[in-house]
Coordinates of C-alpha atoms and ligand atoms in Angstrom, one line a residue:
X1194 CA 27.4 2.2 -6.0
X1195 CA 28.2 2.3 -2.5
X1196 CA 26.1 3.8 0.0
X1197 CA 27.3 4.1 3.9
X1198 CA 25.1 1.8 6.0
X1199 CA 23.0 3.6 7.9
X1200 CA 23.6 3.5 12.1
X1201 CA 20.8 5.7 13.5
X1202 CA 22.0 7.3 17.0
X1203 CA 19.7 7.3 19.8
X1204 CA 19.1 11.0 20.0
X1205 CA 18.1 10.5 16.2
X1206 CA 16.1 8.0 16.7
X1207 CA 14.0 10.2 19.5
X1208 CA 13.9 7.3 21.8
X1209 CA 16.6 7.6 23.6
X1210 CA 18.6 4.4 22.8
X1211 CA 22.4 4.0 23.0
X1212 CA 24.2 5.9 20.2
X1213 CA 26.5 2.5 19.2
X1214 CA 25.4 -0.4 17.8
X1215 CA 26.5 -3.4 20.1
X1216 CA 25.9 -6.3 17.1
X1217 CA 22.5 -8.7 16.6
X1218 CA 20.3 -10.2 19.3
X1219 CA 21.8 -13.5 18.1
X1220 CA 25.0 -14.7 17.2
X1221 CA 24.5 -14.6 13.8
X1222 CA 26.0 -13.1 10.8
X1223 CA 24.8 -9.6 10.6
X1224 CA 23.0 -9.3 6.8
X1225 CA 22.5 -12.6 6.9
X1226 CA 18.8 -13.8 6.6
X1227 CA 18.4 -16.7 8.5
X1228 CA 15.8 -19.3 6.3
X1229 CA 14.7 -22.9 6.7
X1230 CA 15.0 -24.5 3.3
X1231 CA 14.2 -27.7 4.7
X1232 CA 13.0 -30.8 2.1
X1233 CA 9.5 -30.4 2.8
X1234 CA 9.8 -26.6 1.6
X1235 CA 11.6 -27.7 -1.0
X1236 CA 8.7 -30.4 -2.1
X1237 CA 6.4 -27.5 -0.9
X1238 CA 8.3 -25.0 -3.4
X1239 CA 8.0 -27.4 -6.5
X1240 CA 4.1 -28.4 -5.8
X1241 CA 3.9 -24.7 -5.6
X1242 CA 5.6 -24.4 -9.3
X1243 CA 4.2 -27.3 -10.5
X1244 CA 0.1 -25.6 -9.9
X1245 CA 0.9 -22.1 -11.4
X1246 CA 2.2 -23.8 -14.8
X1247 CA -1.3 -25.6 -14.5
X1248 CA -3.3 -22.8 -13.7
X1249 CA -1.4 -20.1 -16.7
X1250 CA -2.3 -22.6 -19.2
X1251 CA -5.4 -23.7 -18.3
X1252 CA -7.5 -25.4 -20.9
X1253 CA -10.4 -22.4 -20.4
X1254 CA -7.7 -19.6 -21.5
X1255 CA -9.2 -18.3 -18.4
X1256 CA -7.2 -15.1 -18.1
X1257 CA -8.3 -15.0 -14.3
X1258 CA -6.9 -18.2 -13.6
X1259 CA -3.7 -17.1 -15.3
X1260 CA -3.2 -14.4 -12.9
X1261 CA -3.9 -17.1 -9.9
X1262 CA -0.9 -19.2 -11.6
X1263 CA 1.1 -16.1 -12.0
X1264 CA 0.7 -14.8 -8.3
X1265 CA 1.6 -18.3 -6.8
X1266 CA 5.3 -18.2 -9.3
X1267 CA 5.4 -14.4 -7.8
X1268 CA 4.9 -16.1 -4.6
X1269 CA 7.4 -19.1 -4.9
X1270 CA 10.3 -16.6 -6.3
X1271 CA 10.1 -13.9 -4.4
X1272 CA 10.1 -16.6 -1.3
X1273 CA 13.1 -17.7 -2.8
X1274 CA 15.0 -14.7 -4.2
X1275 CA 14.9 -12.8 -0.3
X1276 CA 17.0 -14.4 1.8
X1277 CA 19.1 -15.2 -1.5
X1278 CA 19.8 -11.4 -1.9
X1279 CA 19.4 -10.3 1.3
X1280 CA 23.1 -10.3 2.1
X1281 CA 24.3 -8.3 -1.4
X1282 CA 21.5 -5.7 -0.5
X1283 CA 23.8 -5.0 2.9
X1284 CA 26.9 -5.4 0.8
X1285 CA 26.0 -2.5 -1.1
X1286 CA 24.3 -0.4 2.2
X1287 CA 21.0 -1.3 1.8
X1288 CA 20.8 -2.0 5.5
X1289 CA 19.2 -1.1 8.5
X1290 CA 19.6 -1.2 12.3
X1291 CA 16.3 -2.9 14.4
X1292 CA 15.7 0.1 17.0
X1293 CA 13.4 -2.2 18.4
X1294 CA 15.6 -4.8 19.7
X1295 CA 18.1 -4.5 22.7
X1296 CA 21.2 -5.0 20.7
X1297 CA 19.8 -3.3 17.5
X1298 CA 20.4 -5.7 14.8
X1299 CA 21.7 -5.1 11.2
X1300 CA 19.5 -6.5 8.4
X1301 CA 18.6 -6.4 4.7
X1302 CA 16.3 -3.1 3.7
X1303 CA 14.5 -2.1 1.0
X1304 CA 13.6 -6.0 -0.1
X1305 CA 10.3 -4.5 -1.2
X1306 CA 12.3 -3.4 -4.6
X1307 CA 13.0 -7.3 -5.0
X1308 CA 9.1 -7.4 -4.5
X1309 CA 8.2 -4.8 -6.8
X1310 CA 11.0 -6.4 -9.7
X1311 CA 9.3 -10.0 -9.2
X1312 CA 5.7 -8.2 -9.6
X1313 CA 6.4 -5.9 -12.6
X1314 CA 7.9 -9.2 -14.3
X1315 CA 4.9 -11.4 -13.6
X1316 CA 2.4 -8.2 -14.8
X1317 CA 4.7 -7.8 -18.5
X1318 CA 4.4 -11.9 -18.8
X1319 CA 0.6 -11.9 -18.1
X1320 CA -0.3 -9.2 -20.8
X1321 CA -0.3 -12.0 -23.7
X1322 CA -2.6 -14.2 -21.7
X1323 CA -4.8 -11.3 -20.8
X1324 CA -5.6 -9.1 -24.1
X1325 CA -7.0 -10.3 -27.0
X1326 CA -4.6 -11.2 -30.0
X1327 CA -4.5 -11.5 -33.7
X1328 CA -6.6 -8.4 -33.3
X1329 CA -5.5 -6.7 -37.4
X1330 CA -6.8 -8.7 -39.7
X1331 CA -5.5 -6.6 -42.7
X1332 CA -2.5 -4.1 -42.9
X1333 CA -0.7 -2.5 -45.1
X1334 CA 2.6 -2.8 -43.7
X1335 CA 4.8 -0.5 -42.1
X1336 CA 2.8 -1.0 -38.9
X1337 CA -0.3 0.4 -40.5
X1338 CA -3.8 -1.5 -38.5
X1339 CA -6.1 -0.9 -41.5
X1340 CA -8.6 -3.5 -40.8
X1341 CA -8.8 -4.5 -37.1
X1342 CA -11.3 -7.3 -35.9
X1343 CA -15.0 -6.1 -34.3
X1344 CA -14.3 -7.0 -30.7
X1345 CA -18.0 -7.2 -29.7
X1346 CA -18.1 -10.3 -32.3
X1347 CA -15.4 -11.9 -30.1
X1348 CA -17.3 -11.6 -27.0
X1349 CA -18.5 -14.9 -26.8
X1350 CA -17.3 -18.0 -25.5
X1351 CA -13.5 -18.6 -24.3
X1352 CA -12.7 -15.1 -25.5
X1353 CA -15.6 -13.7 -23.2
X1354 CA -13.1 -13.0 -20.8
X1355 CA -10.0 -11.6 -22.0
X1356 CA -9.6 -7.5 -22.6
X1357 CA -9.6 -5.6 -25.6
X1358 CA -6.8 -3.6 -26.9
X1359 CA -8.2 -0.4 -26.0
X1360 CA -7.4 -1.5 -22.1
X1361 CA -3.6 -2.0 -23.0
X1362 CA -3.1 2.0 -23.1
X1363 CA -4.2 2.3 -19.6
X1364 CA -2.4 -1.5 -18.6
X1365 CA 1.1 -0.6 -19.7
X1366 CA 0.1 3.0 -18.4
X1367 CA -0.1 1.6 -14.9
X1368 CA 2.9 -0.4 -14.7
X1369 CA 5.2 2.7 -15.7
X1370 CA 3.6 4.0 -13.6
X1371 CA 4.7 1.9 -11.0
X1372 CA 8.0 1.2 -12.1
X1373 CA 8.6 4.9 -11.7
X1374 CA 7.5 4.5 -8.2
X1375 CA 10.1 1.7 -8.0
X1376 CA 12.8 4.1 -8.7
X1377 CA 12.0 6.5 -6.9
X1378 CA 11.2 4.3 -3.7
X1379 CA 15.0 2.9 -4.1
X1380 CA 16.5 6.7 -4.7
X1381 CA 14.6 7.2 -1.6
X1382 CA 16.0 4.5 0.7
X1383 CA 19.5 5.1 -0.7
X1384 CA 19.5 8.7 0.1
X1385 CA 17.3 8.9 2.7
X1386 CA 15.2 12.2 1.1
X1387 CA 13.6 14.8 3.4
X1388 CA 9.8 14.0 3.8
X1389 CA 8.8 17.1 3.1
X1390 CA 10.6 16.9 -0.2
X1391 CA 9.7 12.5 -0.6
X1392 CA 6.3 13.7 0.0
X1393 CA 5.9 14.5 -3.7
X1394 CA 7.5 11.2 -5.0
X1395 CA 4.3 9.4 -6.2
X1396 CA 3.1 12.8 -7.6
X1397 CA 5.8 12.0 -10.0
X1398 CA 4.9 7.9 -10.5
X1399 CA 1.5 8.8 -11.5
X1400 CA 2.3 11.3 -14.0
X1401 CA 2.4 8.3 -16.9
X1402 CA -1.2 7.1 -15.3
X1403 CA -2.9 10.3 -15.4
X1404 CA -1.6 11.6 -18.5
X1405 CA -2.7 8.7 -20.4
X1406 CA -6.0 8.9 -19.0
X1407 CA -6.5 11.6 -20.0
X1408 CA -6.1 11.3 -23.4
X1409 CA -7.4 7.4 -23.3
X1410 CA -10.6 8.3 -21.6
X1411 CA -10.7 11.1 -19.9
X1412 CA -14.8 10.8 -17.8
X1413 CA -14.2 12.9 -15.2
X1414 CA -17.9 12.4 -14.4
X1415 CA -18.5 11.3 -10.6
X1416 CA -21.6 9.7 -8.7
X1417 CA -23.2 12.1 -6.4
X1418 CA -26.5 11.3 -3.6
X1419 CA -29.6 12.1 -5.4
X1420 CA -30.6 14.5 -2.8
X1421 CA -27.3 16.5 -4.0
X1422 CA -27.9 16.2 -7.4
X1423 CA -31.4 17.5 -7.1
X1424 CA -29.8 20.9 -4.9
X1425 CA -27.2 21.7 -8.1
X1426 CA -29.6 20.9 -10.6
X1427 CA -33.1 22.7 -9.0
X1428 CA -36.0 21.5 -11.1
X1429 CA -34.5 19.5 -13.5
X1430 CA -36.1 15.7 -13.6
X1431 CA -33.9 12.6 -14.7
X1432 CA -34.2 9.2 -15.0
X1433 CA -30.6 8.7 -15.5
X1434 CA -28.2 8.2 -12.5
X1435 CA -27.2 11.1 -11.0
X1436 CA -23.5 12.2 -11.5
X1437 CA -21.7 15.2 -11.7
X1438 CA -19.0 16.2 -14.0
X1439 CA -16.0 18.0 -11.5
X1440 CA -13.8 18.9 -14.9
X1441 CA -9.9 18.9 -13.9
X1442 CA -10.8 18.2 -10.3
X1443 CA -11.0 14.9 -11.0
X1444 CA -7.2 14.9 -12.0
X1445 CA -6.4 17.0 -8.5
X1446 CA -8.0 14.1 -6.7
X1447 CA -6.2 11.5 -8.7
X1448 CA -3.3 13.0 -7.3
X1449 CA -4.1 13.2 -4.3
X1450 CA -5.1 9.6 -4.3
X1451 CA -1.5 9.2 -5.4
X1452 CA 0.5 11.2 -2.9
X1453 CA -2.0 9.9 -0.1
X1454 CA -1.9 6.0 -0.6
X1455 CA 1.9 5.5 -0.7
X1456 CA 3.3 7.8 1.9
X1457 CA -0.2 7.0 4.6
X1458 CA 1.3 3.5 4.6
X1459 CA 4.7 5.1 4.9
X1460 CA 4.0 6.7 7.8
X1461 CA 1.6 4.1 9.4
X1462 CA 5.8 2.4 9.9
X1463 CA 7.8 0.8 12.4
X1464 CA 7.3 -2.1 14.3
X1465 CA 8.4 -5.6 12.4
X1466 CA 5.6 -6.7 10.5
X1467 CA 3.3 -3.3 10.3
X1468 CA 3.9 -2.3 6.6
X1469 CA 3.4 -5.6 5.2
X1470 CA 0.8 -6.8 7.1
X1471 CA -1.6 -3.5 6.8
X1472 CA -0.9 -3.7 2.9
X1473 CA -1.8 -7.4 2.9
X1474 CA -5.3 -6.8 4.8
X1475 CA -5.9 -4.0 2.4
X1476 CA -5.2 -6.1 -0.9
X1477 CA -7.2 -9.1 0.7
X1478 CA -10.3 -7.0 1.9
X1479 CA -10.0 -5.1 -2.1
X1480 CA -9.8 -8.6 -3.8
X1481 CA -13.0 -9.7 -1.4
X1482 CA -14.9 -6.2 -2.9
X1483 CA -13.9 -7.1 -6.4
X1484 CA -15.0 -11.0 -5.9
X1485 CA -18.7 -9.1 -5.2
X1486 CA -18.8 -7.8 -8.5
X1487 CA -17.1 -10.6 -10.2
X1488 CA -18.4 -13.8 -9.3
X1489 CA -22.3 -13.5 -9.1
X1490 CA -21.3 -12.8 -12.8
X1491 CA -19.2 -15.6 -13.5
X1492 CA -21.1 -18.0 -11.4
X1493 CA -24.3 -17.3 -13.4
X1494 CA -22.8 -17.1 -16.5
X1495 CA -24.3 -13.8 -17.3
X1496 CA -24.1 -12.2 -20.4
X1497 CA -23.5 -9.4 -20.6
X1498 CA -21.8 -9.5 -17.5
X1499 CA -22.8 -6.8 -14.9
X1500 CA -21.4 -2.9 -15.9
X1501 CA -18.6 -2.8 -12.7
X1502 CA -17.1 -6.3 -13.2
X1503 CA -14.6 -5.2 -15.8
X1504 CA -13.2 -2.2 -13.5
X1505 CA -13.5 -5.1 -10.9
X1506 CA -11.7 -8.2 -13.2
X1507 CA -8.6 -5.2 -13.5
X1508 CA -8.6 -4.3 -10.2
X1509 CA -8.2 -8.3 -8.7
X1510 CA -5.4 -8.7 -11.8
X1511 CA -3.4 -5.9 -10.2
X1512 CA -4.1 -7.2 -6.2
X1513 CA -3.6 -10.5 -6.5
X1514 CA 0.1 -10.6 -7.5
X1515 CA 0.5 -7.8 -4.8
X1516 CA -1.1 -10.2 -2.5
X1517 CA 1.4 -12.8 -3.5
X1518 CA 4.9 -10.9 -3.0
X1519 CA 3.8 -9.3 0.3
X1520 CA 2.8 -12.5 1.7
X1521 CA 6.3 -13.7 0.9
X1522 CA 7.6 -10.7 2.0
X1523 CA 5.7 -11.0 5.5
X1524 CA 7.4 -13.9 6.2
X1525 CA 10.8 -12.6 6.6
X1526 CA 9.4 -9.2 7.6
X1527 CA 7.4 -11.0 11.1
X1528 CA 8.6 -10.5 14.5
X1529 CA 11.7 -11.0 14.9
X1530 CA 12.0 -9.1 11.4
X1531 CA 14.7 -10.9 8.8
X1532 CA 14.4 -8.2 6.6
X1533 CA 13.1 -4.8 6.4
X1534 CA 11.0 -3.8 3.4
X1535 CA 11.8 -0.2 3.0
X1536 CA 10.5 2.7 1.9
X1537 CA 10.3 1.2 -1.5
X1538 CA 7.7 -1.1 -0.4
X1539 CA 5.7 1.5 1.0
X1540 CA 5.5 3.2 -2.1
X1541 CA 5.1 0.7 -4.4
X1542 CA 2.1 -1.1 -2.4
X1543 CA 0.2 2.5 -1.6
X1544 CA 0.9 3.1 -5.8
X1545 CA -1.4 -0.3 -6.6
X1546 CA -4.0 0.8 -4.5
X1547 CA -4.0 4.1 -5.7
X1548 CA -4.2 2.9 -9.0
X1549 CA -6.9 0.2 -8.8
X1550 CA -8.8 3.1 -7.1
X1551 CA -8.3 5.3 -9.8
X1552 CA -8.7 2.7 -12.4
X1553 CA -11.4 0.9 -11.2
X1554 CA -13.4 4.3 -10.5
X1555 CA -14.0 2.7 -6.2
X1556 CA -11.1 5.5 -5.0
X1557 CA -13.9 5.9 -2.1
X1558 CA -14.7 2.6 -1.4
X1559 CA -10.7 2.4 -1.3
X1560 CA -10.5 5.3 1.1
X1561 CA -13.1 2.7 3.8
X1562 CA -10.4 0.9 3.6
X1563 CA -8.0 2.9 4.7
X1564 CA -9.3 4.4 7.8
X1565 CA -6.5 3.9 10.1
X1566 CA -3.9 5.3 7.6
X1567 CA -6.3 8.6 7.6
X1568 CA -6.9 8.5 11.4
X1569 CA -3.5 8.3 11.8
X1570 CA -2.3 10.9 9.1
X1571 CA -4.8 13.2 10.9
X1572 CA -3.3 12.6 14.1
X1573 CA 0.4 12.8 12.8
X1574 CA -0.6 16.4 10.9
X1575 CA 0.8 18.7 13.7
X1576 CA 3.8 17.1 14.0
X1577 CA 3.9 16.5 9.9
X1578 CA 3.3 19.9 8.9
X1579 CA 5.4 21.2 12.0
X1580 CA 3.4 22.7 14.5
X1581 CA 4.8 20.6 16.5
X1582 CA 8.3 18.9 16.5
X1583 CA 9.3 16.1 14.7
X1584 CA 12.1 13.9 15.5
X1585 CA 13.4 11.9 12.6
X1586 CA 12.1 8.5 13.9
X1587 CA 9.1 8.4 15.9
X1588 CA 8.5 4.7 16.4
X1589 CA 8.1 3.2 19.6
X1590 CA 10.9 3.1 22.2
X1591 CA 12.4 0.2 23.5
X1592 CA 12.4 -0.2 27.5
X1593 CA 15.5 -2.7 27.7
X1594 CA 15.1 -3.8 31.6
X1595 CA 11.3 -5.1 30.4
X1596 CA 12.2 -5.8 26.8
X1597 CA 8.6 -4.3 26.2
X1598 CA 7.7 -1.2 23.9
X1599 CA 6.7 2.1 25.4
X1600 CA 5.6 5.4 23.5
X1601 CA 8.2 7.3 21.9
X1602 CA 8.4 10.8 23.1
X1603 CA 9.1 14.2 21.9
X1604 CA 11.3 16.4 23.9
X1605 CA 10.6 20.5 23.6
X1606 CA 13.9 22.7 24.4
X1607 CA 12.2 25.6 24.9
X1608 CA 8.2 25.9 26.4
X1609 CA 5.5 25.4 23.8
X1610 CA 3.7 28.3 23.2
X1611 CA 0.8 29.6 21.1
X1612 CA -1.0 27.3 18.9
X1613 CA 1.4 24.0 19.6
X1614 CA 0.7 24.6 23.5
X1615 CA -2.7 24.8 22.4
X1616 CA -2.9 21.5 20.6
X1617 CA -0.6 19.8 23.4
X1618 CA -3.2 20.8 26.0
X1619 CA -6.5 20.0 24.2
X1620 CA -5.1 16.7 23.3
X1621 CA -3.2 16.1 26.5
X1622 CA -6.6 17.1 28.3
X1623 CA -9.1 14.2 26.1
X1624 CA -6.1 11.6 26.6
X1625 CA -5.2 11.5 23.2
X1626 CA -1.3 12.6 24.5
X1627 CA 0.6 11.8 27.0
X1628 CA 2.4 14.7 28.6
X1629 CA 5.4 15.3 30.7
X1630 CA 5.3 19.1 32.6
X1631 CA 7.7 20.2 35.0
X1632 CA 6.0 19.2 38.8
X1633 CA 7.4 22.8 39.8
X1634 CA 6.5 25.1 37.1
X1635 CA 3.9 22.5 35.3
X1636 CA 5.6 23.4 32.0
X1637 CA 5.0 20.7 29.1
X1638 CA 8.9 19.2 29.0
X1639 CA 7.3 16.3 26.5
X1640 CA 4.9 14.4 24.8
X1641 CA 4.3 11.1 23.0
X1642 CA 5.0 11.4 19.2
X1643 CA 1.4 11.6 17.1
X1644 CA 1.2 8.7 15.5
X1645 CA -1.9 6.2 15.9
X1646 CA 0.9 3.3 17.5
X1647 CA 2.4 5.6 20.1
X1648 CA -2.0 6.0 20.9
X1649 CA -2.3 2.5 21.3
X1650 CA 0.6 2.0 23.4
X1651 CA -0.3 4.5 25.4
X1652 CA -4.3 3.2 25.7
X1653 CA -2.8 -0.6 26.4
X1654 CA 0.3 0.0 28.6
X1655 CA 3.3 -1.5 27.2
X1656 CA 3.2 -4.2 24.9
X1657 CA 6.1 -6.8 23.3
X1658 CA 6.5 -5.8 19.5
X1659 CA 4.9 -9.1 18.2
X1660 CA 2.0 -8.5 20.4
X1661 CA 1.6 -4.4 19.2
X1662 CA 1.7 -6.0 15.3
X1663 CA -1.3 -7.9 16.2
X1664 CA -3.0 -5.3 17.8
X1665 CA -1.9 -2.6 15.3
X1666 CA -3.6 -5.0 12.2
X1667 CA -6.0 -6.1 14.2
X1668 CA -7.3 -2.7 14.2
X1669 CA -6.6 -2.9 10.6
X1670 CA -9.0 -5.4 10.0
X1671 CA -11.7 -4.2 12.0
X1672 CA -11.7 -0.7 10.1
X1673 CA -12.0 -2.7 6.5
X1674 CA -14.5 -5.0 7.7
X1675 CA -16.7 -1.7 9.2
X1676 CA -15.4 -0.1 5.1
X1677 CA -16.8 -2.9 3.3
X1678 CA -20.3 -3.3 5.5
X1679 CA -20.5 0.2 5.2
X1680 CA -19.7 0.0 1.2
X1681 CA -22.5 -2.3 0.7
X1682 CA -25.1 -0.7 3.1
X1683 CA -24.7 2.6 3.7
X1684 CA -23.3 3.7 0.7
X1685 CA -26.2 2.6 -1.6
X1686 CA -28.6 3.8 1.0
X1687 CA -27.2 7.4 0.4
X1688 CA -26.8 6.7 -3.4
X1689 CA -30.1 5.1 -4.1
X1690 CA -28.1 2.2 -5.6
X1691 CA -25.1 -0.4 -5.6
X1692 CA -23.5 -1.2 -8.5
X1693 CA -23.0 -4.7 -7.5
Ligands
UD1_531 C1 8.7 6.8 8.8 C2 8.2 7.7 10.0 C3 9.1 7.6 11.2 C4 9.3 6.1 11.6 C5 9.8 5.3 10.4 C6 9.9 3.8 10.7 C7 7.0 9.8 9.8 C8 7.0 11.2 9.4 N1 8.1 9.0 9.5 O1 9.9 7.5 8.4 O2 8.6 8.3 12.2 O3 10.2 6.0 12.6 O4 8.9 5.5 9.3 O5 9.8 3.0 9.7 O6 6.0 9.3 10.4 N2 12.7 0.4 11.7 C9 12.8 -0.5 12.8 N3 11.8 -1.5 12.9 C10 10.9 -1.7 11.9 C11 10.8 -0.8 10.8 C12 11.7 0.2 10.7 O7 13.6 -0.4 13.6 O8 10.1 -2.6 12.1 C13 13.7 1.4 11.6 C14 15.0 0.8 11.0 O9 16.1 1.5 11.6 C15 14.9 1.2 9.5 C16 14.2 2.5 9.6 O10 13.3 2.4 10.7 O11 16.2 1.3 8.9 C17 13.4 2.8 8.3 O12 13.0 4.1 8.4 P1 12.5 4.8 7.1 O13 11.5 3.9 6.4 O14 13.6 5.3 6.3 O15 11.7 6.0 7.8 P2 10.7 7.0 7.1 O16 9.8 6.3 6.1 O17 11.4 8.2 6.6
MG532 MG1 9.6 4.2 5.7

């Protein structure tokens, strides 16, 4: 397999940047990932190892505290295995010039497929330490199960906490599921796919997900507001929660889930540090909503432990190992980025969410979450869907005499008329654009690309890279933190009740 490197001109870049490379901001090897493996990371690396063998086999059998061993191995390996591979990942054109630096660097891409290998691993090792085993107790042979032990006899104790077998269909389901993704995401940054046409990938992914779901369990039943539930159902009184049962548009939205997720964070691209860091504040703020559910439980020692903690316990199980390779993969991915993660990150990290969301039945408290992947897919839709021209890259442009990023702008050939003048001028007018016109004939000549950085930019002035990362999550974390308050307040105000 040998795939040309990709050099992306200036013109294709839509910011204007000289069409040849001129070789790395330092004199170092290009592909080469620069790393301090010092003594005391070393130390650092085995202390590291040494805990998660402690924590897998912990006396308890605690299958939570196996997944907390688990994540820190993910963490020390995928630490380990970047800058080890980076250089064979240019070899064989995985590779990718830094538009945001003056002499446009060449360095690793698509190192979130090294992320996603190390995760999938850790999630096949951790199945014997989560589900219950031993679980026939008499067969017939030829893989008959003819007696099978009474799981509710098992739930007490040690075994309290570990799954049944009927969660495995759904387990292995998921991580198909995602290894599908993992393909794809690689197909994607090899060939570099349309987006109209990668738009669809997930779609695929979750096929294995929802397909088993929906012969596994299939409740497409949803919470609605009692005051809704009273207007479809006039004079009917019940004492039972009020839900809904939306029938095969509760696959639709599954789906849509699954397209959204992966390509929002796609999308949401291009500054170092932006798609790592947004997925880690997601994965951390989703653990935080699952530790809600889980450890007034756990802490008490109730029994039986409240109804959501179970769709909680699987949801932390598929975050925190998530959590783990994208903090390692942060590290190299930080201003100035090492390495880039690729669209197969993306993918992969918007495909957990999805999932948890999905799985854990919280797809809305997932969506709070996500608020400035939404604003900024709203924002990017006239450009997406075009109304409005979209240059190949639209990620922030590079001023070289200030070494400071600007908006990147779109330049028309011919006047925009009808409905993209329209939206160019409304926009323009609330300052959510910034045009260009023609001071003669006061003809729109360009505009900033749509996307919620270019905003920001052009709300701040212009701003170093590092500097627009922190801004960029920053905004990140406010949004979750307003999701979860919101979660926990609003949410059962409207629903008469929290599940917590
Ligand atoms: C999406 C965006 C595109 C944006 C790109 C940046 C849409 C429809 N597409 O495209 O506008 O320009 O992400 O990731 O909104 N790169 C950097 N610095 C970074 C990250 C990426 O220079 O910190 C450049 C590199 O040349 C890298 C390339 O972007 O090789 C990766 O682009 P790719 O992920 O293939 O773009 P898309 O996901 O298709
Ligand atoms: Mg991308």
């Amino acid at each position: 397999m040998s795939a040309p490197i990709p050099v992306l001109a200036g013109d294709e870049a839509g910011n204007g940047l000289p069409k040849e490379s001129t070789g790395p901001d330092k004199p170092v090897q290009e592909g080469a990932v620069p790393t301090t493996s010092s003594l005391s990371s070393k130390v650092w690396s085995l202390f590291l190892v040494g805990t998660s063998f402690a924590l897998i086999f912990n006396a308890e059998y605690d299958p939570l505290l196996a997944c907390i061993g688990f994540s820190v191995l993910a963490y020390v390996i995928t630490s380990v295995s970047i800058p080890i591979l980076g250089p064979d990942f240019v070899r064989v054109g995985f590779a990718g010039r830094d538009l945001g630096k003056k002499h446009r660097p060449l360095i690793p891409e698509t190192m979130g497929a090294v992320c996603a290998v190390v995760y999938l691993t850790t999630m096949f090792f951790f199945i014997p330490f989560l589900f219950y085993k031993f679980l026939v107790t008499e067969t017939s042979g030829g893989g008959n199960r003819d007696q099978v032990l009474d799981t509710s006899t098992l739930h007490k104790g040690r075994s309290l906490r570990m799954f049944p077998h009927s969660k495995l269909a759904e387990f292995l389901a998921a991580l198909l599921s995602l290894f599908s993704m993992l393909v794809l995401g690689v197909a994607d940054d090899l060939f570099d796919i349309r987006w109209r046409n990668k738009l669809l990938l997930p779609a695929i992914a979750v096929l294995p997900l929802i397909l088993v779901y929906y012969i596994d369990f299939g409740v497409t039943l949803v919470a609605v507001p009692p005051f809704l539930w009273k207007m479809l159902n006039p004079g009917v009184e019940s004492s039972l929660p009020p839900i809904v049962d939306v029938g095969m548009f509760y696959y639709i939205y599954m789906l849509a889930m699954a397209i959204f997720c992966p390509n929002s964070i796609n999308i949401l691209a291009g500054i170092n540090g932006l798609e790592a860091g947004q997925s880690l504040i997601i994965a951390i703020f989703l653990l935080f909503n699952d530790a809600l559910y889980i450890m007034p439980g756990r802490i008490l020692g109730l029994h039986p432990p409240p109804p959501a903690t179970e769709a909680h316990l699987l949801s932390t199980y598929f975050v925190l190992p998530l959590i783990a390779v994208t903090a390692a993969l942060l590290k190299y991915n930080w201003y100035p980025a090492r390495v880039f993660v690729g669209d197969t990150y993306c993918y992969f990290a918007g495909m957990v969410f999805a999932q948890v969301g999905i799985l854990g039945h919280f797809s809305k408290t997932l969506l709070l979450f996500l608020i400035p992947q939404i604003i900024n897919f709203i924002y990017s839709a006239p450009q997406l869907f075009k109304i409005v021209d979209c240059p190949r890259h639209r990620l922030p442009k590079l001023n070289t005499e200030t070494g400071l990023l600007e908006p990147s702008r779109v330049y028309f050939e011919s006047p925009p008329r009808g409905l993209d003048l329209f939206l160019l001028t409304a926009l323009g007018k609330v300052k959510l654009l910034n045009l260009e016109r023609d001071p003669d004939t006061r003809v729109i000549r360009s505009s900033s690309n749509f996307t919620l950085i270019n905003l920001v930019l052009t709300w701040t002035g212009p701003l170093r890279e590092d500097k627009l990362a922190v801004v960029m999550l920053g905004i990140q974390i406010g949004c979750c933190t307003v999701g979860l308050i919101a979660r926990h307040t609003l949410a059962p105000a409207i629903f008469g009740r929290d599940n917590l």
